[in-house]
């Protein structure tokens, strides 16, 4: 385990400053209330490029800043604190991970610099049902000659509505439920046969339901080895899971900080409500849970930096705990804010809505609990 | 020496020197070597193991060599622990001297006190107990009333302590006493050491729900304590007490994350088995086990993170209260799950099968974890006041 060194502390502080300034919670309200067509600000995305975040997991030769997963988590946490909307997780974390690890030379040369330069948005299409379950991938990719024909449906494709390219998990052989036979393809979102339905979520963030009807994919569009994409998919997802867990730490941490501030300002019965032990102990308990979560997020990212192939256990521990803690923090926040917590005027509700979506994204607590246990053979 | 070399040499030394009997899984309490004047080694292996480790200073690996320690760096100590775990080596010695008094003396003791007491702790020659709580001073420890009157060349100590762990087996006591009854409660306390065989000291074991008596009532009736046994300054004992409580909380809390003693998944697999997909066959138990394992993992990671942060000069301070709170609550949960897993087997109290109800007695013992060393409520209060700065906390 590590303590943050000076460089990382600087990264965190500059992220906090940048996001508080450029993307405070009011920005999410603006996107929501104006029904912004992208659901995020392209100016902000370019600003993130200038900060070096779009290339945070990309090597310097491809224009990246290569801060690693610990750096990624620090940025994600701050994004959680201001509920900043951007394609960071889909593009800079997951697509960059998949391409860097298994892209062909041509794919790398074309897309990694494009991601670093904020010139491409790439979404990952995995889920097909109401629950995240990569092994259950059923979308079919049938080989015909040197090419493939894709048929099937994807859902909860984060940033799918604005993506230039889509990394799609498809089944080239075997039955849904099997790890073997899964392949990834990187295809243009404008390809004939792709229809994209934008979905606006409870958290005012956007994802897409995507239909693939006889979509053509060339052999060179495959990402990694055909039929053996599961480990690549896992590594890609694990980077995303660690990132979202870090964002959840930020969502939970910020709603907690706001709650503690409220406890010191709201008076009832002639006292600050923070003087009541019933609330003090609950607040102290949440603080402890946040500390435990912080350690798990950090240890997952240290593990990813060390060896992504063996980080699954740590990542699942972090995502599991993140789901539990964020739920606790935002529920208690609404309760302690009382009636005000139920109003749209106060931001706390926005944190609770984002918390709900992050719990589902890339596997809920039950999914990760199961993976954690299976990794330890129980 | 590079860390790799150190690891290699440590591995070789342990392979040659750790007796086979000390590589069997510890049954916990009955297998702990506490040391002391009257210690009876459970086996020749236990004796040899203590002697060999003490000779290298590895009973207290990070203490300075001049006081009987191993002089290891944090990284080296971690390697030693890892290598010991790798061969299942038991700890050669545990004691309140190692956990608590030693660190306090290193911080607050004078040279003569360090020279006198630390090597004996390191070699397991003197067993210490801790005289903190009193019948009227539990969570409100600073209201303690045991008094020490200045009689010129000695203090005259009168009063009573309670929950003194192993007072009936200890050789010496480190004790909080009131030296200025007129001062505000935190400012009239001193920290003294004395021999438990001093006339006027008596102990009486307390029978607990576990059927065991690890704690005593300890009585002081005109006990003469030499002046040189005052640690730190007169009336400044609360500073040492707070330092020690922090230590104690960290170690009680860490107990909840110790993988060493009993493994929940292993117990569960043995009792209920796995289904065809490799999952524990009992979904309800599996759920509890997963939660406990992840929280144990989180606690361990937090202990490590705080260590790294402290080393990097990023203050940890009152956050150790979190470790105590989370660790003890986790340990209680773990033992509830152990008992569920064991079912009616776990209820056996006097059979050989159950080794006289070892599990049940451990389960009952854990209930004290969230009381001793500051209750969970006291810990939450510390967080509310010192970290969250909530009003009136």
XYZ file of C-alpha atoms in Angstrom:
771
model
C 0.000 0.000 0.000
C 1.135 3.494 -0.745
C 0.683 7.057 0.434
C 0.065 9.621 -2.277
C 3.321 11.233 -3.370
C 3.687 14.913 -4.247
C 2.951 14.462 -7.945
C -0.268 12.664 -7.212
C -1.338 15.123 -4.562
C -0.765 17.843 -7.139
C -2.826 15.935 -9.696
C -5.675 15.591 -7.199
C -5.563 19.240 -6.171
C -5.459 20.494 -9.744
C -8.349 18.166 -10.640
C -10.370 19.542 -7.763
C -9.631 23.103 -8.779
C -10.388 22.507 -12.452
C -13.668 20.684 -11.848
C -14.938 23.041 -9.157
C -14.324 25.867 -11.575
C -15.340 24.356 -14.926
C -17.882 21.751 -13.950
C -19.602 22.446 -10.638
C -22.880 20.666 -9.880
C -24.742 23.594 -11.441
C -23.277 22.515 -14.784
C -25.072 19.164 -14.538
C -28.280 21.069 -13.813
C -27.707 23.183 -16.917
C -27.194 20.083 -19.069
C -30.332 18.580 -17.606
C -32.542 21.633 -17.776
C -31.544 22.570 -21.336
C -31.826 18.956 -22.462
C -28.356 19.350 -23.907
C -28.032 17.261 -27.053
C -24.774 15.601 -25.964
C -25.428 15.403 -22.234
C -21.962 16.731 -21.579
C -19.933 19.777 -22.581
C -17.438 19.354 -25.399
C -15.588 22.410 -24.075
C -15.124 20.610 -20.791
C -13.893 17.500 -22.608
C -11.274 19.611 -24.455
C -10.348 21.164 -21.123
C -9.784 17.664 -19.767
C -7.506 17.031 -22.718
C -5.479 20.127 -21.805
C -5.204 18.750 -18.268
C -3.758 15.521 -19.675
C -6.691 13.398 -18.523
C -7.865 12.048 -21.874
C -4.512 10.300 -22.189
C -4.242 9.330 -18.542
C -3.854 5.615 -19.360
C -2.144 6.111 -22.724
C 1.600 5.894 -23.257
C 3.498 9.039 -24.123
C 4.385 7.802 -27.620
C 0.671 7.915 -28.402
C 0.171 11.346 -26.915
C -0.838 10.209 -23.447
C 0.226 11.389 -20.000
C 0.368 7.807 -18.635
C -0.445 8.696 -15.010
C -1.632 5.157 -14.330
C -4.678 3.875 -12.493
C -3.924 5.600 -9.201
C -3.902 8.906 -11.080
C -7.068 7.899 -12.919
C -8.807 7.225 -9.605
C -7.866 10.618 -8.195
C -9.427 12.324 -11.194
C -12.530 10.101 -11.074
C -13.031 10.844 -7.392
C -13.024 14.565 -8.066
C -15.466 14.038 -10.946
C -17.725 12.304 -8.461
C -17.505 15.277 -6.136
C -18.889 17.687 -8.724
C -20.992 15.153 -10.652
C -19.019 16.118 -13.752
C -20.402 14.564 -16.936
C -17.890 13.536 -19.598
C -16.880 10.511 -21.709
C -13.852 10.019 -19.466
C -14.689 6.502 -18.243
C -15.874 5.131 -21.572
C -13.166 6.634 -23.709
C -10.101 7.590 -21.686
C -10.343 4.633 -19.316
C -12.006 1.663 -20.978
C -11.454 2.208 -24.703
C -7.885 3.326 -24.036
C -7.261 0.211 -21.933
C -8.638 -2.139 -24.592
C -6.751 -0.506 -27.431
C -3.482 -0.174 -25.582
C -3.543 -3.776 -24.527
C -4.800 -5.519 -27.615
C -5.200 -3.105 -30.489
C -3.410 -3.913 -33.747
C -0.593 -1.516 -34.623
C -2.936 0.182 -37.014
C -5.761 0.471 -34.481
C -3.378 1.859 -31.888
C -1.833 4.354 -34.243
C -5.191 5.581 -35.347
C -7.160 5.676 -32.111
C -4.872 6.147 -29.125
C -3.636 9.576 -30.272
C -7.215 10.441 -31.212
C -8.341 9.660 -27.670
C -5.421 11.605 -26.189
C -6.344 14.553 -28.397
C -10.029 14.346 -27.416
C -10.850 13.828 -31.085
C -12.628 10.524 -30.675
C -15.272 9.230 -28.302
C -15.378 5.473 -28.050
C -18.084 3.629 -26.108
C -17.997 0.083 -24.806
C -21.092 -1.994 -25.562
C -21.277 -4.979 -23.222
C -24.563 -5.259 -21.342
C -27.583 -6.816 -22.989
C -30.030 -7.314 -20.177
C -31.036 -5.444 -17.064
C -27.927 -6.626 -15.250
C -24.247 -6.466 -16.081
C -23.073 -9.945 -17.008
C -20.315 -10.097 -19.637
C -20.239 -13.883 -19.772
C -23.853 -13.851 -20.886
C -22.948 -11.978 -24.070
C -25.316 -13.212 -26.779
C -24.943 -10.635 -29.578
C -23.873 -12.772 -32.488
C -20.921 -12.177 -34.777
C -21.066 -14.671 -37.616
C -18.048 -15.135 -39.766
C -18.540 -14.868 -43.506
C -15.315 -15.080 -45.381
C -12.849 -12.666 -43.827
C -15.548 -10.554 -42.257
C -18.260 -10.766 -39.600
C -21.953 -9.968 -39.481
C -23.226 -8.681 -36.145
C -26.771 -9.147 -34.901
C -28.187 -8.374 -31.482
C -29.016 -5.726 -28.914
C -26.918 -3.802 -26.420
C -28.129 -1.681 -23.532
C -26.714 0.742 -20.963
C -23.957 1.715 -23.407
C -22.582 4.741 -21.621
C -21.809 7.554 -24.104
C -23.178 5.355 -26.877
C -25.283 8.262 -28.159
C -22.206 10.410 -28.845
C -19.677 7.723 -29.703
C -17.664 7.880 -32.900
C -16.643 4.293 -32.488
C -18.102 1.422 -30.512
C -16.220 -1.458 -28.962
C -18.764 -4.223 -28.992
C -18.567 -7.508 -27.149
C -19.911 -10.233 -29.394
C -20.178 -13.983 -29.422
C -18.311 -15.679 -32.232
C -18.839 -19.163 -30.849
C -20.333 -21.074 -27.938
C -23.379 -20.337 -25.842
C -24.188 -17.326 -23.689
C -22.792 -17.978 -20.206
C -19.432 -19.198 -21.503
C -16.242 -17.187 -21.231
C -14.885 -18.795 -24.364
C -16.100 -17.530 -27.703
C -16.374 -13.849 -26.845
C -14.771 -11.399 -29.273
C -14.415 -7.645 -29.310
C -14.840 -5.473 -32.385
C -14.080 -1.835 -32.856
C -16.570 -0.457 -35.334
C -17.765 2.864 -36.619
C -20.972 3.969 -34.953
C -22.275 5.161 -38.327
C -22.005 1.685 -39.863
C -25.116 0.582 -41.713
C -27.377 -1.558 -39.553
C -26.599 0.219 -36.293
C -29.475 2.075 -34.680
C -28.839 4.059 -31.542
C -31.480 5.179 -29.073
C -30.328 7.827 -26.641
C -31.433 7.132 -23.063
C -31.508 9.881 -20.449
C -31.006 8.389 -17.047
C -32.315 9.148 -13.583
C -28.937 10.780 -12.931
C -29.313 13.088 -15.968
C -26.471 11.234 -17.621
C -26.779 9.561 -20.974
C -26.400 6.086 -22.311
C -27.778 4.248 -25.293
C -29.627 1.183 -26.393
C -28.045 -0.013 -29.586
C -29.460 -2.414 -32.148
C -27.135 -4.274 -34.486
C -28.793 -5.612 -37.637
C -26.477 -7.351 -40.062
C -23.711 -4.924 -39.193
C -20.576 -5.578 -41.174
C -17.259 -5.845 -39.340
C -14.046 -6.480 -41.223
C -11.564 -9.005 -39.865
C -9.257 -6.087 -39.103
C -11.962 -4.562 -36.911
C -11.484 -7.314 -34.362
C -9.833 -6.071 -31.186
C -7.533 -8.767 -29.923
C -7.845 -12.407 -30.832
C -11.189 -13.584 -32.150
C -12.937 -15.970 -29.761
C -10.529 -15.204 -26.928
C -11.685 -11.745 -25.944
C -12.863 -12.496 -22.425
C -9.651 -11.627 -20.593
C -9.269 -8.457 -22.644
C -12.840 -7.555 -21.865
C -12.240 -8.251 -18.177
C -9.151 -6.055 -18.092
C -11.021 -3.316 -19.892
C -13.965 -3.566 -17.534
C -11.737 -3.741 -14.465
C -10.139 -0.422 -15.331
C -13.629 1.018 -15.704
C -14.823 -0.610 -12.487
C -11.925 0.860 -10.528
C -12.667 4.225 -12.113
C -16.347 4.143 -11.264
C -15.558 2.948 -7.727
C -13.323 5.992 -7.358
C -16.088 8.197 -8.691
C -18.434 6.613 -6.136
C -15.947 7.461 -3.406
C -16.193 11.050 -4.600
C -19.997 11.019 -4.762
C -20.193 9.519 -1.273
C -17.463 11.780 0.107
C -18.987 14.966 -1.234
C -22.507 14.197 -0.096
C -21.065 13.313 3.301
C -19.075 16.544 3.539
C -22.171 18.528 2.631
C -24.147 16.646 5.259
C -21.584 17.338 7.972
C -21.635 21.023 7.035
C -25.426 20.996 7.288
C -25.278 19.368 10.729
C -23.228 22.366 11.867
C -25.634 24.933 10.488
C -29.166 23.608 10.895
C -30.800 24.324 14.260
C -33.743 22.542 15.861
C -34.853 22.475 19.485
C -32.504 25.429 19.972
C -29.438 23.335 19.075
C -27.353 22.555 16.048
C -28.616 19.166 14.921
C -24.973 18.069 14.848
C -25.047 18.239 18.644
C -27.360 15.233 18.780
C -25.442 12.040 19.450
C -27.894 10.049 17.336
C -26.624 11.949 14.308
C -23.008 12.279 15.443
C -22.496 8.542 15.646
C -24.115 7.883 12.310
C -21.917 10.532 10.731
C -18.816 9.076 12.371
C -19.776 5.615 11.104
C -20.034 6.899 7.532
C -16.648 8.555 7.899
C -15.179 5.189 8.848
C -16.815 3.449 5.908
C -15.410 6.097 3.562
C -11.938 5.478 4.950
C -12.264 1.742 4.319
C -13.539 2.374 0.815
C -10.690 4.768 0.080
C -8.192 2.042 0.965
C -9.916 -0.496 -1.274
C -10.051 1.875 -4.236
C -6.398 2.722 -3.805
C -5.371 -0.898 -3.418
C -7.368 -1.867 -6.542
C -5.576 0.816 -8.545
C -2.177 -0.150 -7.184
C -2.987 -3.729 -8.224
C -4.028 -2.587 -11.722
C -0.837 -0.605 -12.106
C 1.169 -3.623 -11.021
C -0.542 -6.346 -13.045
C -3.994 -5.905 -14.599
C -4.343 -9.670 -15.134
C -4.458 -10.377 -11.398
C -6.280 -7.297 -10.148
C -9.817 -8.694 -10.425
C -10.159 -9.589 -6.775
C -9.104 -6.145 -5.542
C -11.266 -4.424 -8.118
C -14.344 -6.410 -7.136
C -13.727 -5.741 -3.441
C -13.558 -2.024 -4.212
C -16.636 -1.940 -6.443
C -18.637 -3.991 -3.927
C -17.729 -1.733 -1.049
C -18.268 1.374 -3.166
C -21.844 0.280 -3.834
C -22.508 -0.285 -0.139
C -20.892 2.931 1.023
C -22.300 5.254 -1.593
C -25.782 3.932 -0.855
C -25.282 4.529 2.850
C -23.789 7.993 2.405
C -26.455 9.396 0.100
C -29.390 7.814 1.945
C -28.159 9.223 5.234
C -27.518 12.553 3.546
C -31.118 12.844 2.381
C -32.360 11.769 5.815
C -30.200 14.258 7.671
C -31.084 17.099 5.295
C -34.688 16.284 6.175
C -37.379 17.795 3.990
C -34.795 19.918 2.207
C -33.087 16.743 1.042
C -36.253 15.852 -0.856
C -36.247 19.087 -2.850
C -34.739 19.591 -6.277
C -33.302 22.883 -5.074
C -30.741 21.130 -2.873
C -28.028 19.167 -4.701
C -28.163 16.145 -2.408
C -30.847 14.480 -4.518
C -28.573 14.699 -7.554
C -25.890 12.833 -5.640
C -28.379 10.158 -4.660
C -29.474 9.696 -8.270
C -25.912 9.443 -9.513
C -25.154 6.989 -6.702
C -27.961 4.732 -7.898
C -26.647 4.672 -11.459
C -23.054 4.056 -10.406
C -24.132 1.082 -8.318
C -25.539 -0.619 -11.407
C -22.808 0.392 -13.827
C -20.264 -2.370 -14.582
C -21.700 -4.755 -12.013
C -23.662 -4.209 -8.819
C -22.714 -5.274 -5.291
C -24.065 -8.784 -5.779
C -22.152 -9.289 -9.006
C -18.871 -8.223 -7.440
C -19.476 -10.094 -4.196
C -19.868 -13.266 -6.267
C -16.712 -12.581 -8.254
C -14.749 -11.818 -5.133
C -15.798 -15.109 -3.605
C -15.218 -17.192 -6.738
C -11.732 -15.718 -7.055
C -11.085 -17.207 -3.617
C -12.767 -20.463 -4.481
C -15.871 -20.143 -2.381
C 21.708 -5.109 2.536
C 19.160 -5.122 -0.251
C 15.618 -6.149 0.616
C 15.906 -9.154 -1.676
C 18.998 -10.360 0.119
C 17.294 -9.749 3.430
C 14.315 -11.802 2.310
C 16.532 -14.612 1.118
C 18.531 -14.722 4.334
C 15.441 -14.435 6.479
C 13.813 -17.290 4.608
C 16.853 -19.489 5.070
C 17.225 -18.609 8.733
C 13.548 -19.299 9.438
C 13.710 -22.590 7.564
C 16.606 -23.697 9.742
C 15.505 -22.252 13.037
C 11.740 -22.376 13.337
C 10.986 -25.674 15.109
C 8.327 -27.894 13.525
C 6.015 -27.509 16.530
C 5.938 -23.772 15.972
C 4.725 -24.176 12.392
C 1.455 -25.835 13.294
C -1.598 -23.619 13.054
C -2.068 -21.742 16.309
C -5.216 -22.514 18.251
C -5.122 -18.907 19.437
C -5.030 -18.198 23.143
C -3.801 -21.626 24.340
C -0.823 -21.469 21.981
C 0.327 -17.943 22.734
C 3.678 -17.568 24.459
C 3.358 -14.741 26.966
C 6.680 -15.173 28.784
C 7.415 -13.911 32.285
C 9.052 -15.117 35.489
C 6.580 -17.939 36.006
C 6.006 -18.891 32.383
C 5.687 -22.603 31.698
C 6.500 -23.339 28.083
C 3.913 -25.593 26.473
C 6.717 -27.409 24.677
C 10.460 -27.479 24.150
C 9.806 -26.072 20.664
C 8.091 -23.040 22.124
C 11.075 -22.402 24.386
C 13.668 -22.822 21.637
C 11.675 -20.632 19.272
C 11.502 -17.794 21.791
C 15.213 -18.046 22.593
C 16.267 -18.058 18.945
C 14.021 -15.197 17.922
C 14.925 -13.142 21.002
C 18.625 -13.637 20.277
C 18.104 -11.909 16.927
C 15.883 -9.234 18.429
C 13.020 -10.510 16.291
C 10.483 -10.711 19.091
C 10.451 -6.919 18.670
C 11.863 -6.541 15.153
C 11.657 -2.778 14.873
C 12.990 -1.800 18.320
C 16.575 -0.510 18.415
C 19.197 -3.221 18.847
C 20.589 -1.628 22.011
C 17.293 -2.380 23.785
C 16.991 -5.959 22.598
C 15.241 -5.237 19.314
C 16.069 -6.281 15.772
C 16.665 -2.767 14.448
C 14.707 -3.598 11.289
C 13.211 -1.029 8.962
C 9.497 -1.056 8.242
C 10.106 -2.798 4.924
C 12.323 -5.431 6.535
C 9.813 -6.051 9.278
C 7.135 -6.582 6.655
C 9.334 -9.109 4.893
C 9.940 -10.922 8.167
C 6.192 -11.129 8.788
C 5.568 -12.355 5.250
C 8.240 -15.013 5.469
C 6.951 -16.172 8.842
C 3.436 -16.391 7.451
C 4.708 -18.313 4.437
C 5.872 -21.202 6.620
C 3.049 -20.826 9.132
C 5.434 -19.746 11.883
C 3.769 -18.679 15.096
C 4.619 -15.465 16.843
C 7.404 -16.328 19.327
C 6.146 -13.956 22.001
C 3.172 -11.743 22.670
C 2.825 -9.351 25.550
C 1.556 -6.063 26.810
C 5.211 -5.167 27.139
C 5.678 -5.534 23.396
C 2.417 -3.975 22.315
C 2.133 -1.160 24.776
C 4.699 -0.448 27.436
C 7.665 -0.828 25.084
C 6.476 1.762 22.556
C 5.584 4.093 25.460
C 9.003 3.735 27.078
C 10.738 4.280 23.752
C 8.798 7.503 23.459
C 8.589 8.778 27.031
C 10.981 6.734 29.211
C 14.384 7.901 30.404
C 17.552 6.041 29.434
C 17.732 4.066 32.706
C 14.121 2.909 32.320
C 14.668 1.851 28.720
C 17.828 -0.079 29.615
C 16.149 -1.740 32.560
C 12.846 -2.781 31.076
C 13.020 -3.076 27.280
C 15.509 -5.968 26.974
C 13.525 -7.995 29.513
C 10.371 -7.442 27.494
C 12.171 -8.425 24.295
C 13.440 -11.658 25.864
C 10.081 -12.486 27.435
C 11.502 -12.420 30.951
C 9.019 -10.021 32.495
C 5.297 -10.139 31.829
C 3.486 -6.834 32.176
C -0.094 -5.875 32.851
C -1.884 -2.615 32.391
C -3.554 -0.765 35.278
C -6.012 1.593 33.618
C -9.740 1.053 34.232
C -11.325 1.399 37.651
C -14.793 0.490 38.895
C -15.833 4.131 38.528
C -13.664 4.960 35.537
C -14.506 2.960 32.419
C -15.279 4.946 29.288
C -14.571 8.027 31.402
C -11.056 6.812 32.139
C -9.654 10.202 33.159
C -11.862 10.234 36.249
C -9.686 7.507 37.811
C -9.235 7.722 41.591
C -6.326 5.416 42.505
C -4.055 7.815 44.323
C -0.305 8.046 44.665
C 0.881 10.284 47.492
C 4.345 11.762 47.426
C 6.163 10.435 50.506
C 9.604 11.833 49.749
C 11.543 9.007 48.151
C 8.519 6.944 47.204
C 4.850 7.171 46.183
C 2.261 5.538 48.405
C -0.358 3.974 46.139
C -3.898 3.141 47.284
C -6.918 2.208 45.221
C -8.418 -0.353 42.911
C -8.150 -1.243 39.238
C -10.484 -3.483 37.278
C -10.308 -5.371 33.972
C -6.577 -5.697 34.498
C -5.697 -8.301 31.870
C -3.742 -11.221 33.366
C -2.896 -9.262 36.521
C -2.726 -12.577 38.375
C -0.042 -13.803 35.982
C 1.868 -10.588 35.458
C 5.213 -9.677 37.036
C 4.993 -5.908 36.752
C 2.273 -3.348 36.129
C 2.211 -0.026 34.316
C -0.373 2.002 36.043
C -2.226 5.298 35.898
C -2.496 6.994 39.279
C -3.785 10.330 40.531
C -0.950 12.448 41.874
C -2.790 15.767 42.062
C -6.391 15.412 43.274
C -6.947 19.181 43.091
C -6.051 19.567 39.421
C -8.570 19.193 36.539
C -9.046 15.476 35.914
C -6.719 15.147 32.923
C -3.932 17.138 34.570
C -3.437 15.253 37.837
C -2.562 11.824 36.477
C 0.867 10.156 36.449
C 2.228 6.995 34.836
C 4.128 4.655 37.174
C 5.654 1.169 37.016
C 5.882 -1.330 39.835
C 6.516 -4.938 40.682
C 3.360 -6.975 41.335
C 5.121 -8.721 44.226
C 5.382 -5.426 46.116
C 3.622 -5.755 49.494
C 0.054 -4.431 49.339
C -0.710 -5.627 45.783
C -3.403 -8.262 45.432
C -5.459 -9.586 42.545
C -8.752 -11.391 42.118
C -9.754 -12.967 38.791
C -13.167 -12.090 37.330
C -15.193 -14.969 35.865
C -16.471 -14.006 32.419
C -19.304 -15.306 30.220
C -16.700 -17.340 28.332
C -16.063 -19.277 31.537
C -12.559 -17.861 31.600
C -10.846 -15.246 33.711
C -8.419 -13.237 31.630
C -9.192 -10.129 33.670
C -8.743 -9.292 37.332
C -9.668 -6.847 39.963
C -6.411 -5.464 41.303
C -6.121 -3.885 44.728
C -3.425 -1.544 46.016
C -3.161 -1.188 49.783
C -0.314 1.113 50.879
C 1.923 0.026 48.008
C 5.324 1.747 48.049
C 6.526 2.690 44.566
C 10.069 4.033 44.152
C 10.196 7.527 42.678
C 12.447 6.454 39.806
C 9.544 4.375 38.487
C 7.678 7.464 37.367
C 7.645 7.580 33.559
C 7.632 11.043 31.998
C 6.817 14.075 34.088
C 4.703 14.167 37.217
C 1.035 14.899 36.432
C 1.598 14.409 32.721
C 0.621 10.760 32.628
C -2.470 11.418 30.529
C -0.275 12.184 27.533
C 1.261 8.718 27.814
C -2.138 7.175 28.495
C -3.559 8.694 25.328
C -0.532 7.572 23.319
C -0.973 4.042 24.639
C -4.703 3.981 24.063
C -4.070 4.880 20.450
C -1.655 1.954 20.238
C -4.056 -0.359 21.981
C -6.931 0.644 19.741
C -4.895 0.071 16.641
C -3.873 -3.405 17.805
C -7.330 -4.446 19.025
C -8.744 -3.161 15.756
C -6.129 -4.930 13.674
C -7.155 -8.152 15.438
C -10.302 -8.086 13.310
C -8.278 -8.245 10.138
C -5.761 -10.873 11.194
C -6.001 -13.656 8.698
C -3.906 -15.788 11.035
C -6.203 -17.508 13.468
C -9.359 -18.743 11.834
C -10.402 -18.547 8.212
C -14.100 -17.991 7.620
C -14.159 -19.311 4.046
C -12.273 -22.444 5.087
C -14.639 -23.090 7.996
C -17.638 -22.520 5.747
C -16.370 -24.782 2.959
C -15.655 -27.522 5.461
C -19.082 -27.277 7.040
C -21.447 -26.707 4.116
C -19.417 -27.606 1.021
C -19.605 -26.144 -2.480
C -22.186 -26.481 -5.233
C -21.306 -27.649 -8.748
C -20.242 -24.129 -9.725
C -17.772 -23.868 -6.863
C -19.905 -21.584 -4.724
C -20.499 -22.169 -1.024
C -23.611 -24.295 -0.864
C -25.346 -22.090 1.706
C -26.179 -18.744 0.093
C -27.004 -17.014 3.349
C -23.705 -17.979 4.943
C -21.847 -17.167 1.739
C -23.220 -13.670 1.840
C -22.028 -13.120 5.405
C -18.626 -14.609 4.654
C -18.112 -12.388 1.609
C -19.015 -9.242 3.505
C -16.706 -10.134 6.354
C -13.859 -11.033 4.008
C -14.133 -7.808 2.029
C -14.299 -5.743 5.182
C -11.293 -7.610 6.558
C -9.462 -6.873 3.356
C -10.494 -3.205 3.611
C -9.334 -2.980 7.190
C -5.964 -4.487 6.389
C -5.564 -2.107 3.455
C -6.462 0.791 5.735
C -3.927 -0.242 8.373
C -1.298 -0.395 5.613
C -2.395 2.910 4.135
C -2.231 4.689 7.495
C 1.245 3.274 8.059
C 2.384 4.507 4.662
C 0.792 7.895 5.263
C 2.324 8.242 8.705
C 5.703 7.401 7.231
C 5.216 10.000 4.506
C 4.522 12.592 7.190
C 0.804 12.767 6.398
C -0.728 12.770 9.871
C -3.107 9.973 10.731
C -4.018 11.216 14.230
C -7.458 10.364 15.524
C -8.186 8.196 12.514
C -6.902 5.182 14.446
C -10.245 5.331 16.270
C -11.734 4.127 12.980
C -9.530 1.039 12.992
C -10.573 0.178 16.519
C -14.254 0.684 15.782
C -14.348 -1.071 12.417
C -11.980 -3.856 13.435
C -13.824 -4.863 16.589
C -17.269 -4.652 15.066
C -15.993 -6.804 12.210
C -14.518 -9.353 14.572
C -17.839 -9.694 16.377
C -19.605 -10.201 13.061
C -17.046 -12.790 11.987
C -17.582 -14.822 15.123
C -21.346 -14.684 14.786
C -20.799 -16.193 11.342
C -18.399 -18.831 12.703
C -21.088 -19.836 15.169
C -23.737 -19.994 12.428
C -21.427 -22.142 10.337
C -20.713 -24.468 13.247
C -24.409 -24.905 14.051
C -25.098 -27.165 17.003
C -21.479 -28.376 16.986
C -20.490 -24.866 18.005
C -22.695 -25.016 21.064
C -20.707 -27.839 22.686
C -19.133 -26.482 25.826
C -17.383 -29.340 27.539
C -16.652 -31.988 24.923
C -13.288 -33.112 23.614
C -14.669 -32.766 20.083
C -15.024 -29.047 20.632
C -11.800 -28.771 22.629
C -13.884 -27.609 25.554
C -15.956 -25.221 23.552
C -13.034 -23.279 22.145
C -15.061 -21.656 19.397
C -17.957 -20.737 21.662
C -15.568 -19.263 24.201
C -13.782 -17.242 21.510
C -17.139 -16.050 20.222
C -18.066 -14.831 23.687
C -14.666 -13.235 24.124
C -15.111 -11.105 21.000
C -18.033 -9.332 22.615
C -15.518 -7.477 24.768
C -13.603 -6.209 21.737
C -15.936 -3.298 21.198
C -15.874 -2.429 24.914
C -12.227 -2.730 25.945
C -9.768 -0.011 25.080
C -12.606 2.446 24.493
C -16.099 1.381 23.449
C -17.371 1.675 19.903
C -19.455 4.602 21.100
C -16.377 6.324 22.538
C -14.583 5.776 19.202
C -17.478 7.264 17.251
C -17.467 10.173 19.679
C -13.757 10.746 19.019
C -14.382 10.822 15.269
C -17.382 13.152 15.689
C -15.405 15.548 17.834
C -11.829 15.448 16.607
C -12.252 14.739 12.918
C -15.733 15.929 11.970
C -15.631 18.765 14.550
C -19.342 18.424 15.228
C -20.624 20.904 17.792
C -20.912 19.783 21.384
C -19.282 16.413 20.674
